[in-house]
PDB file of C-alpha atoms and ligand atoms in Angstrom:
ATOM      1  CA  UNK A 282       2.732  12.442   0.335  1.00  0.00           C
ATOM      2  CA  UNK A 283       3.098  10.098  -2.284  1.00  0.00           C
ATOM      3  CA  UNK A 284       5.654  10.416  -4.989  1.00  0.00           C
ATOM      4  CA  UNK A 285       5.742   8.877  -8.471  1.00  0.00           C
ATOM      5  CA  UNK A 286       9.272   7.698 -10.016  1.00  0.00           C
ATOM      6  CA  UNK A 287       9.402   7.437 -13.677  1.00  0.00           C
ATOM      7  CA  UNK A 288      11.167   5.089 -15.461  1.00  0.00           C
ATOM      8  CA  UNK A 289      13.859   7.914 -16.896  1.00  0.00           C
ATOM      9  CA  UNK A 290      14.185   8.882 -13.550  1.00  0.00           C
ATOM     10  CA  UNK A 291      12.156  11.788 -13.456  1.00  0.00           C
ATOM     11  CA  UNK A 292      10.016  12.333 -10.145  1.00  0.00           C
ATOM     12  CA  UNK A 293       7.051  13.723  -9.931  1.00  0.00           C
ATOM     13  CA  UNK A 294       5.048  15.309  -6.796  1.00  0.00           C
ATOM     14  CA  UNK A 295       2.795  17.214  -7.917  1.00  0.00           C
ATOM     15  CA  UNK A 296      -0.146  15.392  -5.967  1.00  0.00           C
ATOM     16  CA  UNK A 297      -2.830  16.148  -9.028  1.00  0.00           C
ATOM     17  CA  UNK A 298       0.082  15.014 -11.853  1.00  0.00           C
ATOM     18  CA  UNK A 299       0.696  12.467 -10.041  1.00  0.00           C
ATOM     19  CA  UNK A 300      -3.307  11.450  -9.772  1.00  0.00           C
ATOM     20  CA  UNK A 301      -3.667  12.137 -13.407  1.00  0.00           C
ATOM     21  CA  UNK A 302      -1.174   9.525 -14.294  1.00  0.00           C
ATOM     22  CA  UNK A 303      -2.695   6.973 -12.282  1.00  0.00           C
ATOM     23  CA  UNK A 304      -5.824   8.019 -13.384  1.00  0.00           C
ATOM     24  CA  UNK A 305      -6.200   5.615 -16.462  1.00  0.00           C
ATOM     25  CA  UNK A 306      -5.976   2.774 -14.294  1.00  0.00           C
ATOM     26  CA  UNK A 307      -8.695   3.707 -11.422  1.00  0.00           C
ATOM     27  CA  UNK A 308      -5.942   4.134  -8.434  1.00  0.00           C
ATOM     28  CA  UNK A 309      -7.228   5.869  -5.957  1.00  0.00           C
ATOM     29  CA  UNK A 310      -5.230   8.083  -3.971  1.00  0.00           C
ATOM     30  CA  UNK A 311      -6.170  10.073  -0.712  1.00  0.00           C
ATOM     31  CA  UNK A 312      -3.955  11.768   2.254  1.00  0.00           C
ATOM     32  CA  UNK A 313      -5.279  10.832   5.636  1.00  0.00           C
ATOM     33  CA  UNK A 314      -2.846  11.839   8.312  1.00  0.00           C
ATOM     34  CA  UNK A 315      -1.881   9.095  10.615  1.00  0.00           C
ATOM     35  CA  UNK A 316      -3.442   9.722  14.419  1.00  0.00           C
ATOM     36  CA  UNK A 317      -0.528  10.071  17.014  1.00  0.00           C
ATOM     37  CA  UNK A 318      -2.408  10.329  19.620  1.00  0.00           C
ATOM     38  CA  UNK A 319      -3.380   8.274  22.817  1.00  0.00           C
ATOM     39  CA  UNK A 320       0.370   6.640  22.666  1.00  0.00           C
ATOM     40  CA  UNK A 321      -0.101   5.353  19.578  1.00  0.00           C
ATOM     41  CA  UNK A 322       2.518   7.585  18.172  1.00  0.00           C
ATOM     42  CA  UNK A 323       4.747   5.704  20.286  1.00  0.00           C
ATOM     43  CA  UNK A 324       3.736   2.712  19.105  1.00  0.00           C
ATOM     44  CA  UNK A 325       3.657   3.400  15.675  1.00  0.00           C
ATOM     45  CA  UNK A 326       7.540   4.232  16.329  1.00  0.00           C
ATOM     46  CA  UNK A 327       8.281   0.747  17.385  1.00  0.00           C
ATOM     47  CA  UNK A 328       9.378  -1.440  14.422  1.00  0.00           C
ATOM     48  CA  UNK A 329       7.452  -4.831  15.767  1.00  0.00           C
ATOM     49  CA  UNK A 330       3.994  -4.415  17.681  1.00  0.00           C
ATOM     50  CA  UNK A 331       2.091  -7.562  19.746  1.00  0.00           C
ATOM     51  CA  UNK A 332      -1.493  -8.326  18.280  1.00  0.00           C
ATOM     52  CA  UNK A 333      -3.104  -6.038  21.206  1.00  0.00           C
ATOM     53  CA  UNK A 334      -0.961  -3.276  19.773  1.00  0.00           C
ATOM     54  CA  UNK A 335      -1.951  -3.477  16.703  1.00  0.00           C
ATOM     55  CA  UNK A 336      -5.514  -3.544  18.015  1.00  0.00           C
ATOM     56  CA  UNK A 337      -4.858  -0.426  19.565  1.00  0.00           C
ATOM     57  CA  UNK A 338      -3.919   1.705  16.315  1.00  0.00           C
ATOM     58  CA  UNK A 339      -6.611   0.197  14.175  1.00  0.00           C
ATOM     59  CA  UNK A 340      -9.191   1.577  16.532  1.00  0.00           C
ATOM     60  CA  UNK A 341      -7.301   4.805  16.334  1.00  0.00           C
ATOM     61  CA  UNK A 342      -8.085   4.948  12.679  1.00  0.00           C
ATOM     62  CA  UNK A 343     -11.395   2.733  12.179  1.00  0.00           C
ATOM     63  CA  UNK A 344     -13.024   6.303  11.624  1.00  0.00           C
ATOM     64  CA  UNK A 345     -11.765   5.513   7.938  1.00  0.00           C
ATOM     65  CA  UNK A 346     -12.656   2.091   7.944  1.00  0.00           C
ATOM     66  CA  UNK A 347     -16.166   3.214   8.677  1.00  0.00           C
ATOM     67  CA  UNK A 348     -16.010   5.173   5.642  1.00  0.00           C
ATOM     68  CA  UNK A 349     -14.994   2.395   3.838  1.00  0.00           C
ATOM     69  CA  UNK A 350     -17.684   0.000   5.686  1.00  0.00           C
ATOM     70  CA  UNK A 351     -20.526   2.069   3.895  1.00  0.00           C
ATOM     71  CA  UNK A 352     -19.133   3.230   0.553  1.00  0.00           C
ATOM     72  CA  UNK A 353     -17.532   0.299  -0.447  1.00  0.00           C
ATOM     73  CA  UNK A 354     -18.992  -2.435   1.698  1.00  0.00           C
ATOM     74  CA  UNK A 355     -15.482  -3.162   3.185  1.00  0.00           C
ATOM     75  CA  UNK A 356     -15.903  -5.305   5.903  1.00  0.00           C
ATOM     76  CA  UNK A 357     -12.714  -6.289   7.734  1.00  0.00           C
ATOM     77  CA  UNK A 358      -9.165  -4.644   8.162  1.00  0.00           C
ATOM     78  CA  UNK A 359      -5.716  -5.632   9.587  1.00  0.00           C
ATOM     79  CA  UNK A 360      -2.523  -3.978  10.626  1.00  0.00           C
ATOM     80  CA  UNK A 361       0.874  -5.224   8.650  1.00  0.00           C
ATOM     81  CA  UNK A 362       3.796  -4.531   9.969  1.00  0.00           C
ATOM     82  CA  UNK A 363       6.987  -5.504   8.373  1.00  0.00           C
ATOM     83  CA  UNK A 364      10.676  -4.795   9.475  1.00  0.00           C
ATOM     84  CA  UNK A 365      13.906  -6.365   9.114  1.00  0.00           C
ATOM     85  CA  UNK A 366      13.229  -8.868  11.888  1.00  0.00           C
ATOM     86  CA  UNK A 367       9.809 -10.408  10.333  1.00  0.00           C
ATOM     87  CA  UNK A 368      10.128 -13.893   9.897  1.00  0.00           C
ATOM     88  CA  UNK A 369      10.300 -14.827   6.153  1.00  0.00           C
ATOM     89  CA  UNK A 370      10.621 -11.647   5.457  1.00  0.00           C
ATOM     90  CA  UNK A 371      12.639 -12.232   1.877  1.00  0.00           C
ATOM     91  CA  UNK A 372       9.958 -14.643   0.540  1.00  0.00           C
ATOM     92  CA  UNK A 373       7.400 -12.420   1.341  1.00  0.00           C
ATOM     93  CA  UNK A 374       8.780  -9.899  -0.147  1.00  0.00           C
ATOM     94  CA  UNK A 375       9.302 -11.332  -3.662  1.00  0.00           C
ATOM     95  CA  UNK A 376       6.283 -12.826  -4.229  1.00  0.00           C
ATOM     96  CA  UNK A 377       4.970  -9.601  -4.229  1.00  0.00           C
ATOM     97  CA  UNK A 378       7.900  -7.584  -6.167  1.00  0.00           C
ATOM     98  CA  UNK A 379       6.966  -9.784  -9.365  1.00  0.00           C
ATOM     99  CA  UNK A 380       3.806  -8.038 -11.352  1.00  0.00           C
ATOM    100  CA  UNK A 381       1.188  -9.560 -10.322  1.00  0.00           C
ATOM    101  CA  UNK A 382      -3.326  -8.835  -9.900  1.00  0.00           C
ATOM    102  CA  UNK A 383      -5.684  -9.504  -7.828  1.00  0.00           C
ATOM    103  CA  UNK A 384      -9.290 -10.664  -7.581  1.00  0.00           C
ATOM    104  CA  UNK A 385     -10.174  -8.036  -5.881  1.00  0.00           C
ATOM    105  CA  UNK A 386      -9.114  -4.391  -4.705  1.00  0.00           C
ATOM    106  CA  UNK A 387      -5.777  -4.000  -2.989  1.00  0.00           C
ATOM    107  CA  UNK A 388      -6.508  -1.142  -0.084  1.00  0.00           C
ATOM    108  CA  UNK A 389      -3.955   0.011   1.553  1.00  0.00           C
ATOM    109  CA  UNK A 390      -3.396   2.805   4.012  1.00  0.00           C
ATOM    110  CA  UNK A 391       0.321   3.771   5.500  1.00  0.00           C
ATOM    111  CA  UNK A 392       0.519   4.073   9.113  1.00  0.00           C
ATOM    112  CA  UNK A 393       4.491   4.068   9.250  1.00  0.00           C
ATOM    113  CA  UNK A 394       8.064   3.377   7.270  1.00  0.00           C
ATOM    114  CA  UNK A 395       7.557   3.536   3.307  1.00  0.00           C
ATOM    115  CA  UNK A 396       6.978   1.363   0.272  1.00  0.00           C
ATOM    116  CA  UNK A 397       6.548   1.381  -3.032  1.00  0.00           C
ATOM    117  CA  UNK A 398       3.805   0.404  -5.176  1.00  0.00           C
ATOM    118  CA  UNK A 399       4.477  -0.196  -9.059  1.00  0.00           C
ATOM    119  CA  UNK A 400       1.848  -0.230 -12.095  1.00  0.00           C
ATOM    120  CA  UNK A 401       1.677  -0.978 -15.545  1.00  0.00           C
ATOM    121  CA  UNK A 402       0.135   1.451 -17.338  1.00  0.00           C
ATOM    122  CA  UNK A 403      -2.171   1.291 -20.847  1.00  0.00           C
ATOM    123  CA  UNK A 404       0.606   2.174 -23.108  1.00  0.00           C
ATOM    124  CA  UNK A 405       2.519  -0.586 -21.320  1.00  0.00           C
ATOM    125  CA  UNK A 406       4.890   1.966 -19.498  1.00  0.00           C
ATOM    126  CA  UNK A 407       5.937   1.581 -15.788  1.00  0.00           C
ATOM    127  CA  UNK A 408       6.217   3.866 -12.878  1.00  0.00           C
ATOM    128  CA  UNK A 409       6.693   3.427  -9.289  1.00  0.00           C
ATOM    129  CA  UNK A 410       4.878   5.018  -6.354  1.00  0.00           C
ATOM    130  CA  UNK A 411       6.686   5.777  -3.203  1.00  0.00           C
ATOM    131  CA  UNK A 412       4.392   5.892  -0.130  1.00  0.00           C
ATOM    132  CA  UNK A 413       5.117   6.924   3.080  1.00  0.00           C
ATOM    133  CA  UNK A 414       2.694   7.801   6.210  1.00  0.00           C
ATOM    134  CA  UNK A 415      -1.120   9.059   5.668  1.00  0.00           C
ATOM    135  CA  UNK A 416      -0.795   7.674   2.116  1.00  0.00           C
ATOM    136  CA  UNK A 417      -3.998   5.631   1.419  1.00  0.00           C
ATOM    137  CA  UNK A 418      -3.997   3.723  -1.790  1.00  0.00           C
ATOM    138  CA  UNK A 419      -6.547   1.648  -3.578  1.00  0.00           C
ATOM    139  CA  UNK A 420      -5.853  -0.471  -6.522  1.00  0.00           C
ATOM    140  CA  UNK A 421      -8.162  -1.682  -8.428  1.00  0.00           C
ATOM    141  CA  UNK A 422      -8.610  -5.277  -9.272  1.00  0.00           C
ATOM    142  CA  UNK A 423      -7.248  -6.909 -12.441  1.00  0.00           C
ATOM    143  CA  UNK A 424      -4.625  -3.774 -12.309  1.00  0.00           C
ATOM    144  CA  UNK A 425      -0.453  -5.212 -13.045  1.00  0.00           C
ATOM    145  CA  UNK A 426       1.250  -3.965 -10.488  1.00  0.00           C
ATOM    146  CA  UNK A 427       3.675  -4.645  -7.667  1.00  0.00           C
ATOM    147  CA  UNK A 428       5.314  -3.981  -4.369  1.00  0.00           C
ATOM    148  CA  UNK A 429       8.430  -3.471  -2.813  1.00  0.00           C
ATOM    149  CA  UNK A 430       9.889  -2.368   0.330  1.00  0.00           C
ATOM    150  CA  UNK A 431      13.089   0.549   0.539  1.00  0.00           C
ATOM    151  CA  UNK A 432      15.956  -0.257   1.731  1.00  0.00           C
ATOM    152  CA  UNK A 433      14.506   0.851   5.110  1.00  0.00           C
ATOM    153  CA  UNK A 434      12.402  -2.698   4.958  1.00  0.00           C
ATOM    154  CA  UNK A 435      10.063  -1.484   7.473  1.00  0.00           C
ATOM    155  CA  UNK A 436       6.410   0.083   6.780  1.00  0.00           C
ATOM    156  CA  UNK A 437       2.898  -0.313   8.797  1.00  0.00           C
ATOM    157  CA  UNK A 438       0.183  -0.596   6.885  1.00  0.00           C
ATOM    158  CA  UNK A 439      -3.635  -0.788   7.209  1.00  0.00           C
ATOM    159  CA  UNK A 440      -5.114  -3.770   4.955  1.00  0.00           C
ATOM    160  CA  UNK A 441      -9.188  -2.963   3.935  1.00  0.00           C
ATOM    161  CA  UNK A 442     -10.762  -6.204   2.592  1.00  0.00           C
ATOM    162  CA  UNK A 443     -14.176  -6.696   1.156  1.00  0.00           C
ATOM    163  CA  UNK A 444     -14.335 -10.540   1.643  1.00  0.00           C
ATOM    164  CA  UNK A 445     -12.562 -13.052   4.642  1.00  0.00           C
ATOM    165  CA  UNK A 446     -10.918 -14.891   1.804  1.00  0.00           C
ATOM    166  CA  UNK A 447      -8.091 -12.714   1.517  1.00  0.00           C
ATOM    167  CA  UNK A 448      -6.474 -12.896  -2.020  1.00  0.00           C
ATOM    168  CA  UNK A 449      -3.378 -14.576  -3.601  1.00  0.00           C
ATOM    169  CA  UNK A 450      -1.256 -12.496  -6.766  1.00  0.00           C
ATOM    170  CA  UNK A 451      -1.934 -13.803 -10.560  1.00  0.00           C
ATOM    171  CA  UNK A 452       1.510 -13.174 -11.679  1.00  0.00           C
ATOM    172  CA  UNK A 453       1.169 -11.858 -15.069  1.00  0.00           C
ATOM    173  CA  UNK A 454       4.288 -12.485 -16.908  1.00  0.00           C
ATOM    174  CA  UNK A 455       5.137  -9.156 -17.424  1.00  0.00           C
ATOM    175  CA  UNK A 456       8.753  -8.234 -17.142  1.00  0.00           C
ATOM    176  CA  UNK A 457       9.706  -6.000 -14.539  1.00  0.00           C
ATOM    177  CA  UNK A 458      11.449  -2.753 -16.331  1.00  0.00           C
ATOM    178  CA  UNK A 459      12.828  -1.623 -13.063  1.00  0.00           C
ATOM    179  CA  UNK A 460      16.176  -2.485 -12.570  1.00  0.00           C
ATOM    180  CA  UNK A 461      16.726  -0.876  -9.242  1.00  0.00           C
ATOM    181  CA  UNK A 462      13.480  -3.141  -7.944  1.00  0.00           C
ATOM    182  CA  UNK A 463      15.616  -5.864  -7.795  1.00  0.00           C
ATOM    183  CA  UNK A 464      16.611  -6.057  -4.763  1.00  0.00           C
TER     184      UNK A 464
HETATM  185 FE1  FE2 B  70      -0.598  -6.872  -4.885  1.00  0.00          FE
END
């Protein structure tokens, strides 16, 4: 279940705190437990999957990509899978830990390891949220916010996309308050 971090260290996981703080901003937060089954809880317990494997565990869970397909007109998904071993891992990595939007939603649904999404809120505030397995998160477009790994640097994540274009970040300028997001 996702967690919230506040910036005085406080934590909060209260799951309907934590969606009323988000609220302002249109996040979207939902709890869809990740599908073991079939083998795919093996695979999901590798760090580093082939492109068939990957296959394999998005079909496992297209039943929410379907659900996506006719709400919200999503129309294609992928599987990302980071770990310490991914190739350019560290540049990846920072582009996305420095506040940044997007065009257009950023969807995201955790399938295994942890990361942590960070927002700017109205009265210019920050907090982080820590997501780990069955998280689903949906950002709205035009919303500051960020990324990072834990020190773990491995998570599996299901990517929902509206368009084939894909989407860069639009860094905003806005300083990171976080000191431990650093690294
Ligand atoms: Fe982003």
């Amino acid at each position: 279940m996702a967690m919230l971090l506040k910036l005085d260290g406080e934590s909060v996981r209260d799951t309907r705190k934590v969606a009323s703080i988000l609220s302002p901003l249109g996040v979207r937060l939902e709890f869809w437990p990740p599908d073991r089954n079939g083998g795919v809880g093996a695979l999901l317990d590798r760090p580093a999957l082939s492109d068939p494997e990957k296959e394999t565990v998005l079909l496992r869970h297209d039943a929410y990509f379907e659900i996506l397909r006719t709400s919200d007109g999503y129309r294609s998904r992928d599987l990302i899978v980071l770990n310490p071993q991914t190739p350019g891992l560290d540049g990846l990595l920072s582009a996305f830990l420095r506040i940044h939007t997007h065009d257009d939603d950023e969807v995201r649904y955790i399938v295994d390891g942890e990361g942590v999404f960070g927002f700017v809120l109205p009265d210019r505030s920050q907090v982080e949220l820590l997501v780990s397995p069955g998280d689903f998160v949906k950002i709205p477009k035009n919303t500051e916010h960020w990324f990072r790994l834990t020190p773990g640097n491995r998570i599996k994540a299901v990517r929902y996309f509206t368009s084939t274009a894909g989407w860069v970040p639009v860094y905003t300028g806005t300083p990171l308050l976080f000191a431990g997001s650093s690294a």
